[in-house]
Amino acid sequence: MSPISLLSDRDLDAPLAWRHGVPVSARQFLADVVRFAPELEAGGPVINLCVDRYAFAVSLAAALVRGETSLLPPDARPDTLARLVEAGGHTFAIVDAEQAETPGLPRILIENRPPVADAGEQPVPEIAADLHAVSLLTSGSTGTPQPHAKSWQTLVGDVAAAVGRLSGLLGRSSLSGLTLVATVPVQHSYGLESSVLLAMLGGAAFDSGRPFFPADVAAALASVPQPRALVTTPFHLKTLLLSGVALPPVDLILSATAPLSPQLAAQAEQATGGMLIEIYGSTESGQVATRRPTQSEIWETFGQIRVHAEHDAEGGERFIFEGDFIPEPTPLADVLELVDERRFRLLGRANDLIHVAGRRSSLGYLNHHLNSIPGVVDGAFWLPDDVTDGVVRPVAFVVAPTLDAHAIIAALRERLEAVFVPRRVVHVTAFPREGTGKLTARALREFALAQLASDGTPVQLTHEVPADHPAFAGHFPGQPLLPGALLLSEVLEAVQGVPALAARLGAQPTLAAAKFLAPVRPGSTLVIDLIPETGASRGLRFEVRSSGVLAASGRWTPGSAA
C-alpha cells in the first residue's frame, strides 16, 4: 500500500492557514512541523488538546510524521483524560496554553513561535496509508468516550469525496483559495474533516480561531479574503442570524450535527449571499452525504457510497452505508426513507422515537417545529419518566424572552398533532449544549429534572431492582425482598441525581420519617416520587411504588451541615 502525502498537491507558498488575519504558507507549516516533531515523546499515543486550529494542525502533522496516533477527546475533563491513558503506554498530551490542566498526565506545550526566517525547500512528508492516524472519541449519553479509529487512507478518502462534491456545487475545479472559518471544535469529527483536513488535503485554507460570539464570527470572516466559507452548526447559525450582526459576504456555508430547517437555511443564504450545504454523517462513518435544504429535502451520498436497509428477526430495521472510503459496512443510528441506493430522506434518530397516547413521533421532529416558531431562540422537548392519567406528556423547554407559554402552545397546535402539544412550557435562559451545539440526552435529562425541581415541581423517577441483587440472598430464602435500608438508599440516590433537590437537602440529609408498606421483590420496577415541601422546612417527601402498590413513604429534611 503506497504512502499518501501529508498535504494535497498545492502551491506551498500560498496560505494554508490564517492567524489573526496574517497568512501562514504551507511551506511555513511544513517547517513548523519539522521543528516540533522532535519534541514529541516516543511511544504515544498523543492526546491533542490544542484549541488554536493551527497549533492543532502542526501537532497532528508532527504526530503523523512520527507514526503516532492522535486521540481527540470530546472535552478535557480530568475523568475523560484519565480514561485515555493506556496501561503500560506512554500517553501524553499536547496543549497550546500554559494554563491548560492535564492532572496526572505528561504534557508538551506547543508555543506560538515566530516564523522560520527562511523555510527553504520543505519536502512534503509521506504518511503510511494504513497508519492509525486518529481516534475520534465521543461522549454520547453515558459520558464515556467511545473511540473510533481512522487510518490515514480513510481520512484522505473522506476529504477527497467532500472536495469533489463541494467544488462541483460551487462551480469550481478545486477548493484552492477558499478560506474556512469554523465555529466547531477541531477535536470533533465534523470540525476536523471540514476545517483542518479540508485545507491540508483539499487545497483550501483555514482560520486558526474558533469564534463563538456573533461579533467574533463576523470579525473572523472579515479578516480572511474571499472566497470564504463558514463551517458551523444549526445552533450556532441561528444564534448568529438572530444577533443582527452584519456579516461580510460568504460564498459557502457548511452545517452539520443536526438537521437544518429550510427556513433557517434560506435566511442564512439571504444574509450572506452564499450557498448553504448540509453534511450528513457520523463519527463512525465520517461524512457520507450532502443536501442543499433550500432546494431539496433529499440527501445524496458522496461518490459511490451506497445505503441499504437490513431487517432483524424481530422486525427491526437499520440502514447500512458502504463503499468508497468507508472501510467496512457501517450502520447509522437514524431512520431513513430510501429513494434509491444513493438518495434518501432523513426521518429522525432511531433512539429519539417517542410514543404518546398510541401515536409515534421523534424528538427531532418536535424540536424542529418548536425552533421554527418566531421568537423561540432555542428549544427542546423532553419526555419525563412520570405518567399523568396513564399518558406520558412531553415538556417543552425554551429560550424565548418575548413569548409566553400560551403563545408557544398555540403555535405548536398549528404544527403538531394534539397529543404531542406540551401541557407545560418551561422558560430557561440557556441549555447545556456541547461545543458543537449538540444537546445530549443525558445532559437534557439532568437539566430538565433540575429545572422542574427548582420551582417546587414534583419529580418522578424509575429504577429497576436487579433480580440478582446480593441483598436478596439473605432476605429471605424462598421469599426474597429488598431490605428497607437499601430501599431508602435508592431514594437518596435518586435525590442526588437531581441537583436542585440535592442542594435543597444539603450534604448530610436527615431521615425524618419512613414507613414500609409492601415488599419489593427481585426484578421490580420502582417508581419514586420526590415532592419538595413548601415553607421554611425545605423538606422533601417521597413515595415509592412497586407494580402500582405503595411500598414505602417518608420524608427527608436538610441536615445540620446543610
Coordinates of C-alpha atoms in Angstrom, one line a residue:
M1 CA 0.0 0.0 0.0
S2 CA 1.6 3.2 -1.2
P3 CA 2.1 6.1 1.3
I4 CA 0.0 9.2 0.9
S5 CA 1.2 12.8 1.2
L6 CA 0.6 14.9 4.3
L7 CA -0.7 17.7 2.0
S8 CA -2.5 17.8 -1.2
D9 CA -0.8 18.9 -4.4
R10 CA -0.8 22.7 -3.9
D11 CA 1.3 25.9 -4.2
L12 CA 3.4 25.7 -1.0
D13 CA 3.8 29.5 -0.9
A14 CA 0.0 30.1 -0.8
P15 CA -1.7 30.3 2.5
L16 CA -2.6 27.1 4.3
A17 CA -3.8 29.0 7.4
W18 CA -4.7 32.5 8.7
R19 CA -3.8 33.6 12.2
H20 CA -5.4 36.8 13.3
G21 CA -5.6 38.0 9.7
V22 CA -2.0 37.0 8.9
P23 CA -1.4 34.3 6.3
V24 CA 0.7 31.3 7.0
S25 CA 2.0 29.4 3.9
A26 CA 2.0 25.7 3.5
R27 CA 5.8 25.9 3.3
Q28 CA 5.9 27.6 6.7
F29 CA 3.6 25.0 8.1
L30 CA 5.9 22.2 7.0
A31 CA 8.8 24.0 8.6
D32 CA 6.9 24.2 11.9
V33 CA 6.1 20.5 11.7
V34 CA 9.7 19.7 11.2
R35 CA 10.7 21.9 14.1
F36 CA 8.1 20.5 16.5
A37 CA 8.1 16.8 15.7
P38 CA 11.4 16.0 17.6
E39 CA 9.8 17.4 20.8
L40 CA 7.2 14.7 20.9
E41 CA 7.7 11.8 23.3
A42 CA 8.3 8.3 21.8
G43 CA 5.6 5.6 22.2
G44 CA 2.4 7.7 22.2
P45 CA -0.4 7.9 21.7
V46 CA -0.8 11.7 21.7
I47 CA -3.9 13.5 23.2
N48 CA -4.2 16.6 21.1
L49 CA -5.9 19.3 23.3
C50 CA -4.9 22.3 21.2
V51 CA -7.7 24.9 20.9
D52 CA -5.9 27.1 18.3
R53 CA -6.6 25.3 14.9
Y54 CA -3.1 26.0 13.6
A55 CA -1.4 24.6 16.7
F56 CA -3.7 21.6 16.4
A57 CA -2.7 21.1 12.8
V58 CA 1.0 21.3 13.5
S59 CA 0.7 18.9 16.4
L60 CA -1.4 16.4 14.4
A61 CA 1.0 16.5 11.5
A62 CA 4.0 16.1 13.8
A63 CA 2.4 13.0 15.3
L64 CA 1.7 11.6 11.8
V65 CA 5.3 12.2 10.8
R66 CA 6.4 10.3 13.9
G67 CA 4.0 7.5 13.2
E68 CA 1.9 8.2 16.3
T69 CA -1.8 8.1 16.8
S70 CA -3.7 11.2 17.9
L71 CA -6.5 10.9 20.4
L72 CA -9.2 13.5 20.0
P73 CA -11.4 13.6 23.2
P74 CA -14.8 15.4 23.3
D75 CA -13.5 17.5 26.3
A76 CA -10.5 18.0 28.6
R77 CA -12.2 17.0 31.9
P78 CA -9.8 15.1 34.2
D79 CA -12.1 12.0 34.2
T80 CA -12.2 12.0 30.4
L81 CA -8.4 12.2 30.1
A82 CA -7.9 9.5 32.8
R83 CA -9.8 7.0 30.6
L84 CA -7.5 7.7 27.7
V85 CA -4.3 6.7 29.4
E86 CA -3.2 3.3 28.2
A87 CA -1.8 0.9 30.8
G88 CA 1.9 0.4 30.2
G89 CA 1.9 3.0 27.4
H90 CA 3.4 6.5 27.1
T91 CA 0.3 8.6 26.6
F92 CA 0.9 12.3 26.7
A93 CA -1.0 15.5 25.9
I94 CA -0.2 18.4 23.7
V95 CA -1.6 21.8 24.8
D96 CA -1.3 25.3 23.4
A97 CA -2.0 27.2 26.6
E98 CA 0.3 27.4 29.7
Q99 CA -2.7 27.4 32.0
A100 CA -4.2 24.2 30.5
E101 CA -4.6 21.4 33.1
T102 CA -3.8 17.8 32.5
P103 CA -3.7 16.3 36.0
G104 CA -1.5 13.2 36.2
L105 CA -0.8 13.3 32.5
P106 CA 2.6 14.4 31.0
R107 CA 2.2 17.2 28.6
I108 CA 4.1 19.2 25.9
L109 CA 3.4 22.9 25.3
I110 CA 3.4 23.9 21.6
E111 CA 4.4 27.5 21.7
N112 CA 3.5 30.3 19.3
R113 CA 6.9 30.8 18.0
P114 CA 7.9 33.4 15.3
P115 CA 8.0 32.1 11.7
V116 CA 11.2 30.5 10.5
A117 CA 13.2 33.2 8.7
D118 CA 13.9 31.0 5.7
A119 CA 11.6 28.0 5.5
G120 CA 13.5 26.9 2.4
E121 CA 12.6 23.9 0.3
Q122 CA 10.5 21.7 2.6
P123 CA 9.6 18.2 1.2
V124 CA 6.0 17.1 1.8
P125 CA 6.2 14.1 4.2
E126 CA 4.7 10.8 3.0
I127 CA 2.4 9.1 5.6
A128 CA 1.8 5.3 5.6
A129 CA -1.7 4.8 4.2
D130 CA -2.6 2.2 6.9
L131 CA -1.3 4.3 9.8
H132 CA -3.8 4.5 12.7
A133 CA -3.9 8.3 12.3
V134 CA -6.6 9.4 14.8
S135 CA -9.1 8.0 17.3
L136 CA -12.1 10.2 17.5
L137 CA -13.9 10.0 20.8
T138 CA -17.5 10.8 21.5
S139 CA -19.1 11.1 24.9
G140 CA -22.7 10.1 23.9
S141 CA -25.3 9.9 26.6
T142 CA -23.2 7.9 29.0
G143 CA -20.3 10.4 29.2
T144 CA -17.8 7.5 28.5
P145 CA -15.6 8.3 25.5
Q146 CA -16.1 5.7 22.7
P147 CA -13.1 5.6 20.3
H148 CA -13.4 5.3 16.6
A149 CA -10.1 4.6 14.9
K150 CA -9.4 6.2 11.5
S151 CA -6.5 5.3 9.2
W152 CA -4.7 8.0 7.2
Q153 CA -6.1 6.4 4.0
T154 CA -9.7 6.6 5.3
L155 CA -9.3 10.3 6.3
V156 CA -7.8 11.1 2.9
G157 CA -10.6 9.4 1.0
D158 CA -13.2 11.0 3.2
V159 CA -11.9 14.5 2.4
A160 CA -11.4 13.8 -1.3
A161 CA -15.1 12.8 -1.6
A162 CA -16.1 16.1 0.1
V163 CA -13.8 18.2 -2.1
G164 CA -15.3 16.7 -5.2
R165 CA -18.8 17.4 -4.1
L166 CA -18.2 20.9 -2.8
S167 CA -16.1 22.0 -5.7
G168 CA -18.9 20.9 -8.1
L169 CA -21.6 22.7 -6.2
L170 CA -19.5 25.9 -6.2
G171 CA -18.7 25.5 -9.9
R172 CA -15.0 25.4 -9.2
S173 CA -12.3 23.0 -10.3
S174 CA -10.9 22.8 -6.8
L175 CA -11.1 24.4 -3.4
S176 CA -7.9 26.2 -3.9
G177 CA -8.1 29.8 -2.5
L178 CA -11.2 29.1 -0.3
T179 CA -10.7 30.0 3.4
L180 CA -12.6 28.2 6.1
V181 CA -13.8 29.9 9.3
A182 CA -15.2 27.3 11.7
T183 CA -17.2 27.7 14.9
V184 CA -16.9 24.0 15.8
P185 CA -14.1 22.4 17.9
V186 CA -11.5 20.7 15.8
Q187 CA -11.5 17.6 18.0
H188 CA -15.0 16.8 16.7
S189 CA -15.2 14.6 13.6
Y190 CA -17.0 17.3 11.6
G191 CA -14.7 20.1 12.9
L192 CA -11.7 18.0 11.9
E193 CA -12.9 17.0 8.5
S194 CA -14.3 20.3 7.4
S195 CA -11.6 22.7 8.6
V196 CA -8.0 21.4 9.2
L197 CA -8.3 18.3 6.9
L198 CA -10.3 20.1 4.2
A199 CA -7.4 22.5 4.0
M200 CA -4.5 20.1 4.3
L201 CA -6.0 17.5 1.9
G202 CA -8.3 19.6 -0.1
G203 CA -6.3 22.6 -1.2
A204 CA -8.2 25.2 1.0
A205 CA -7.0 27.3 3.9
F206 CA -8.4 27.6 7.4
D207 CA -8.6 30.3 10.0
S208 CA -6.9 29.3 13.2
G209 CA -9.5 30.6 15.6
R210 CA -12.8 29.2 16.9
P211 CA -15.1 32.2 17.1
F212 CA -18.2 31.7 19.2
F213 CA -20.0 35.0 19.8
P214 CA -21.7 36.5 16.7
A215 CA -19.4 39.6 16.6
D216 CA -16.4 37.4 16.8
V217 CA -17.7 35.2 13.9
A218 CA -18.3 38.3 11.8
A219 CA -14.8 39.6 12.6
A220 CA -13.1 36.3 11.8
L221 CA -14.9 36.2 8.4
A222 CA -13.9 39.7 7.6
S223 CA -10.3 39.0 8.5
V224 CA -9.8 36.5 5.7
P225 CA -10.1 37.1 1.9
Q226 CA -12.8 35.8 -0.4
P227 CA -13.8 33.2 -1.4
R228 CA -14.6 32.3 2.2
A229 CA -16.7 29.6 3.9
L230 CA -18.4 29.4 7.3
V231 CA -18.3 25.9 8.9
T232 CA -20.9 25.9 11.6
T233 CA -23.9 24.1 13.2
P234 CA -27.7 24.9 13.2
F235 CA -27.5 26.2 16.8
H236 CA -24.5 28.5 16.1
L237 CA -26.0 29.6 12.8
K238 CA -29.4 30.5 14.4
T239 CA -27.7 32.4 17.2
L240 CA -25.6 34.3 14.6
L241 CA -28.6 35.3 12.4
L242 CA -30.8 36.3 15.4
S243 CA -28.0 38.6 16.7
G244 CA -28.5 41.1 13.8
V245 CA -24.7 41.4 13.4
A246 CA -23.8 42.4 9.9
L247 CA -21.9 39.7 8.1
P248 CA -19.4 40.0 5.2
P249 CA -20.2 38.1 2.0
V250 CA -19.8 34.3 2.4
D251 CA -19.5 32.0 -0.6
L252 CA -20.3 28.7 1.2
I253 CA -21.9 27.7 4.5
L254 CA -21.4 24.2 5.8
S255 CA -23.8 22.9 8.5
A256 CA -23.8 19.6 10.4
T257 CA -24.6 17.8 13.7
A258 CA -28.4 18.3 13.4
P259 CA -30.9 18.8 10.5
L260 CA -31.5 22.4 9.5
S261 CA -34.9 23.8 8.7
P262 CA -35.4 25.2 5.1
Q263 CA -36.5 28.5 6.7
L264 CA -33.2 29.0 8.6
A265 CA -31.2 27.8 5.5
A266 CA -33.0 30.4 3.3
Q267 CA -32.4 33.1 5.9
A268 CA -28.7 32.2 6.1
E269 CA -28.3 32.3 2.3
Q270 CA -30.0 35.6 2.1
A271 CA -27.9 37.1 4.9
T272 CA -24.6 36.0 3.5
G273 CA -25.2 35.7 -0.3
G274 CA -23.7 32.2 -0.2
M275 CA -24.8 28.6 -0.7
L276 CA -25.7 26.6 2.3
I277 CA -24.8 22.9 2.2
E278 CA -25.7 20.4 4.9
I279 CA -23.4 17.5 5.6
Y280 CA -24.7 14.1 6.9
G281 CA -22.6 11.5 8.6
S282 CA -21.3 10.2 11.9
T283 CA -18.1 9.7 13.9
E284 CA -18.2 6.0 12.8
S285 CA -18.6 6.6 9.1
G286 CA -17.3 10.1 8.5
Q287 CA -19.2 12.5 6.2
V288 CA -21.2 10.5 3.7
A289 CA -23.9 12.7 2.1
T290 CA -25.0 16.3 1.5
R291 CA -28.1 18.2 0.6
R292 CA -29.0 21.9 -0.1
P293 CA -32.1 22.4 2.1
T294 CA -33.4 25.4 0.2
Q295 CA -33.6 23.2 -2.9
S296 CA -34.4 19.7 -1.7
E297 CA -35.1 17.6 1.4
I298 CA -33.3 14.6 -0.2
W299 CA -29.7 13.7 0.7
E300 CA -27.3 12.3 -1.9
T301 CA -24.3 10.2 -0.9
F302 CA -20.7 11.0 -1.8
G303 CA -19.0 9.2 -4.7
Q304 CA -20.0 5.6 -4.8
I305 CA -21.2 5.3 -1.3
R306 CA -24.4 3.2 -1.2
V307 CA -27.1 2.7 1.5
H308 CA -29.4 -0.2 2.1
A309 CA -31.8 -1.4 4.8
E310 CA -31.3 -4.5 6.9
H311 CA -34.0 -6.2 9.0
D312 CA -33.6 -8.4 12.0
A313 CA -35.7 -11.3 13.3
E314 CA -37.8 -9.0 15.5
G315 CA -38.7 -6.8 12.5
G316 CA -36.3 -4.1 13.5
E317 CA -34.7 -2.0 10.7
R318 CA -31.3 -0.4 10.4
F319 CA -29.6 1.4 7.5
I320 CA -26.1 0.4 6.3
F321 CA -23.7 2.7 4.4
E322 CA -20.8 1.1 2.5
G323 CA -18.4 1.9 -0.4
D324 CA -15.6 4.3 -1.3
F325 CA -13.6 5.3 1.7
I326 CA -15.7 3.5 4.3
P327 CA -13.5 0.6 5.4
E328 CA -16.5 -1.7 6.2
P329 CA -20.3 -1.6 6.1
T330 CA -21.4 0.8 8.8
P331 CA -24.8 1.2 10.3
L332 CA -26.0 4.7 11.3
A333 CA -28.5 5.4 14.1
D334 CA -31.1 7.1 12.0
V335 CA -34.4 6.3 10.4
L336 CA -34.3 6.9 6.7
E337 CA -36.7 6.7 3.7
L338 CA -34.7 5.4 0.8
V339 CA -35.3 6.9 -2.7
D340 CA -32.6 4.7 -4.2
E341 CA -29.2 3.3 -3.1
R342 CA -27.7 6.8 -3.2
R343 CA -30.5 9.1 -2.2
F344 CA -32.7 9.2 1.0
R345 CA -34.8 11.3 3.3
L346 CA -33.8 11.6 7.0
L347 CA -36.8 10.9 9.2
G348 CA -35.1 11.1 12.6
R349 CA -32.8 9.4 15.1
A350 CA -33.6 5.8 15.8
N351 CA -33.1 6.4 19.5
D352 CA -35.3 9.5 19.8
L353 CA -38.6 8.0 18.6
I354 CA -41.3 8.5 21.3
H355 CA -44.9 7.2 21.8
V356 CA -47.6 9.3 23.3
A357 CA -51.2 8.1 23.6
G358 CA -50.5 5.4 20.9
R359 CA -49.1 7.9 18.4
R360 CA -45.4 7.9 17.3
S361 CA -43.1 10.8 16.5
S362 CA -39.5 11.8 17.1
L363 CA -38.0 14.3 19.4
G364 CA -36.0 15.7 16.4
Y365 CA -39.2 16.3 14.5
L366 CA -40.8 18.0 17.6
N367 CA -37.7 20.1 18.2
H368 CA -37.7 21.2 14.5
H369 CA -41.2 22.7 14.9
L370 CA -40.5 24.2 18.3
N371 CA -37.5 26.0 17.0
S372 CA -39.3 27.2 13.9
I373 CA -41.6 29.4 16.0
P374 CA -40.6 33.1 15.5
G375 CA -39.4 34.3 18.9
V376 CA -38.0 30.9 20.1
V377 CA -34.2 31.4 20.3
D378 CA -33.6 27.8 21.3
G379 CA -35.9 24.9 22.4
A380 CA -36.0 21.2 23.2
F381 CA -38.7 18.7 24.0
W382 CA -38.2 16.3 26.8
L383 CA -40.3 13.2 27.7
P384 CA -40.4 12.7 31.5
D385 CA -40.4 9.3 33.3
D386 CA -43.7 10.1 35.1
V387 CA -47.1 9.2 33.8
T388 CA -50.1 11.5 34.2
D389 CA -53.6 10.0 33.6
G390 CA -51.9 7.0 32.1
V391 CA -50.2 9.0 29.4
V392 CA -46.6 10.3 29.3
R393 CA -46.8 14.0 28.4
P394 CA -43.8 15.9 26.8
V395 CA -42.5 19.1 28.3
A396 CA -41.1 21.9 26.2
F397 CA -38.1 23.9 27.4
V398 CA -37.5 27.2 25.6
V399 CA -35.3 30.2 25.4
A400 CA -37.9 32.7 24.3
P401 CA -37.8 36.0 26.1
T402 CA -40.6 37.6 24.1
L403 CA -43.1 34.8 24.2
D404 CA -45.2 33.4 27.0
A405 CA -46.2 29.7 27.3
H406 CA -49.7 30.3 25.9
A407 CA -48.3 31.7 22.7
I408 CA -45.8 28.8 22.2
I409 CA -48.5 26.2 22.9
A410 CA -50.9 28.0 20.4
A411 CA -48.1 28.0 17.7
L412 CA -47.4 24.3 18.3
R413 CA -51.1 23.4 18.0
E414 CA -50.9 24.6 14.4
R415 CA -47.9 22.4 13.7
L416 CA -48.3 19.2 15.7
E417 CA -50.8 16.5 16.4
A418 CA -52.7 17.3 19.6
V419 CA -51.1 14.5 21.7
F420 CA -47.6 16.0 21.2
V421 CA -48.5 19.5 22.2
P422 CA -47.0 20.0 25.6
R423 CA -49.1 20.8 28.6
R424 CA -46.2 22.6 30.1
V425 CA -43.7 25.1 28.7
V426 CA -40.7 25.9 30.9
H427 CA -38.7 29.1 30.1
V428 CA -34.9 28.8 30.6
T429 CA -32.0 31.1 30.0
A430 CA -29.8 28.6 28.1
F431 CA -29.2 24.9 27.5
P432 CA -26.2 22.9 28.5
R433 CA -25.0 22.3 24.9
E434 CA -21.7 21.0 23.9
G435 CA -19.2 22.9 21.8
T436 CA -20.7 21.5 18.6
G437 CA -24.2 22.8 19.7
K438 CA -25.4 19.2 20.5
L439 CA -27.6 18.6 23.5
T440 CA -27.1 15.1 24.7
A441 CA -29.9 13.0 26.1
R442 CA -28.2 12.7 29.4
A443 CA -27.4 16.4 29.7
L444 CA -31.0 17.3 28.8
R445 CA -32.5 14.9 31.3
E446 CA -30.3 16.2 34.1
F447 CA -31.1 19.8 33.1
A448 CA -34.8 19.1 32.8
L449 CA -35.0 17.5 36.2
A450 CA -33.1 20.3 37.8
Q451 CA -35.3 22.9 36.2
L452 CA -38.5 21.2 37.3
A453 CA -37.3 20.6 40.8
S454 CA -36.0 24.2 41.3
D455 CA -39.6 25.6 41.2
G456 CA -41.0 23.0 43.6
T457 CA -42.4 20.7 40.9
P458 CA -42.6 17.1 42.0
V459 CA -40.1 14.8 40.2
Q460 CA -40.8 11.2 39.3
L461 CA -38.1 8.7 38.5
T462 CA -38.0 5.0 37.7
H463 CA -35.4 2.5 38.9
E464 CA -35.0 -1.2 38.1
V465 CA -34.1 -3.5 41.0
P466 CA -31.8 -6.2 39.7
A467 CA -33.1 -9.8 40.2
D468 CA -29.6 -10.9 41.3
H469 CA -29.1 -8.1 43.9
P470 CA -26.9 -9.6 46.6
A471 CA -29.2 -8.4 49.3
F472 CA -31.9 -10.9 48.3
A473 CA -29.7 -13.8 49.3
G474 CA -30.3 -13.2 53.0
H475 CA -33.7 -11.5 52.9
F476 CA -35.3 -14.1 52.8
P477 CA -34.7 -17.6 51.4
G478 CA -37.7 -18.6 49.4
Q479 CA -39.4 -15.2 49.8
P480 CA -36.7 -12.6 48.8
L481 CA -37.4 -8.9 49.5
L482 CA -35.3 -5.7 49.4
P483 CA -34.3 -4.5 52.9
G484 CA -35.8 -1.2 53.9
A485 CA -32.4 0.4 54.4
L486 CA -31.5 -0.3 50.8
L487 CA -34.8 1.0 49.6
L488 CA -34.1 4.3 51.4
S489 CA -30.6 4.3 49.8
E490 CA -32.3 4.0 46.4
V491 CA -34.4 7.0 47.3
L492 CA -31.4 9.1 48.4
E493 CA -29.5 8.1 45.3
A494 CA -32.5 9.4 43.2
V495 CA -32.4 12.7 45.1
Q496 CA -28.6 13.0 44.4
G497 CA -29.3 12.6 40.7
V498 CA -31.4 15.8 40.7
P499 CA -29.0 18.7 41.5
A500 CA -31.8 21.1 42.7
L501 CA -33.2 18.5 45.2
A502 CA -29.7 17.5 46.3
A503 CA -28.9 21.2 47.0
R504 CA -32.2 21.5 48.9
L505 CA -31.2 18.8 51.4
G506 CA -27.5 19.5 51.6
A507 CA -24.6 17.1 52.1
Q508 CA -26.0 15.3 55.1
P509 CA -29.8 15.0 54.9
T510 CA -31.8 13.6 57.8
L511 CA -34.4 10.9 57.5
A512 CA -37.3 12.4 59.4
A513 CA -39.9 9.6 58.8
A514 CA -40.2 6.4 56.9
K515 CA -43.0 3.7 56.5
F516 CA -42.6 0.4 54.7
L517 CA -45.9 -0.7 53.4
A518 CA -45.3 -3.5 50.9
P519 CA -42.4 -5.8 49.9
V520 CA -40.1 -5.1 47.0
R521 CA -39.3 -8.2 45.1
P522 CA -36.4 -9.1 42.7
G523 CA -36.7 -7.6 39.2
S524 CA -39.2 -4.9 40.4
T525 CA -39.6 -1.6 38.7
L526 CA -39.7 1.2 41.3
V527 CA -41.5 4.5 40.7
I528 CA -40.0 7.1 43.0
D529 CA -42.0 10.3 43.6
L530 CA -40.0 13.2 45.1
I531 CA -42.2 16.0 46.4
P532 CA -40.5 19.3 47.5
E533 CA -42.2 20.8 50.6
T534 CA -43.1 24.4 50.7
G535 CA -42.3 26.7 53.7
A536 CA -39.2 27.1 55.8
S537 CA -38.6 23.4 56.4
R538 CA -37.2 22.8 52.9
G539 CA -38.1 19.1 53.4
L540 CA -38.6 16.5 50.7
R541 CA -41.4 13.9 50.9
F542 CA -41.1 10.6 49.0
E543 CA -43.3 7.8 47.9
V544 CA -42.0 4.5 46.3
R545 CA -44.4 2.3 44.3
S546 CA -43.7 -1.2 43.1
S547 CA -46.1 -2.7 40.4
G548 CA -48.5 0.2 41.3
V549 CA -48.5 -0.6 45.0
L550 CA -47.2 1.9 47.5
A551 CA -44.2 0.2 49.0
A552 CA -42.7 3.0 51.1
S553 CA -43.2 6.6 52.0
G554 CA -41.3 9.1 54.2
R555 CA -39.6 12.4 54.4
W556 CA -36.1 13.8 54.3
T557 CA -35.0 17.2 55.8
P558 CA -31.8 19.2 55.5
G559 CA -29.1 18.0 57.9
S560 CA -27.3 20.2 60.3
A561 CA -24.4 20.6 57.8
A562 CA -26.7 21.8 55.1

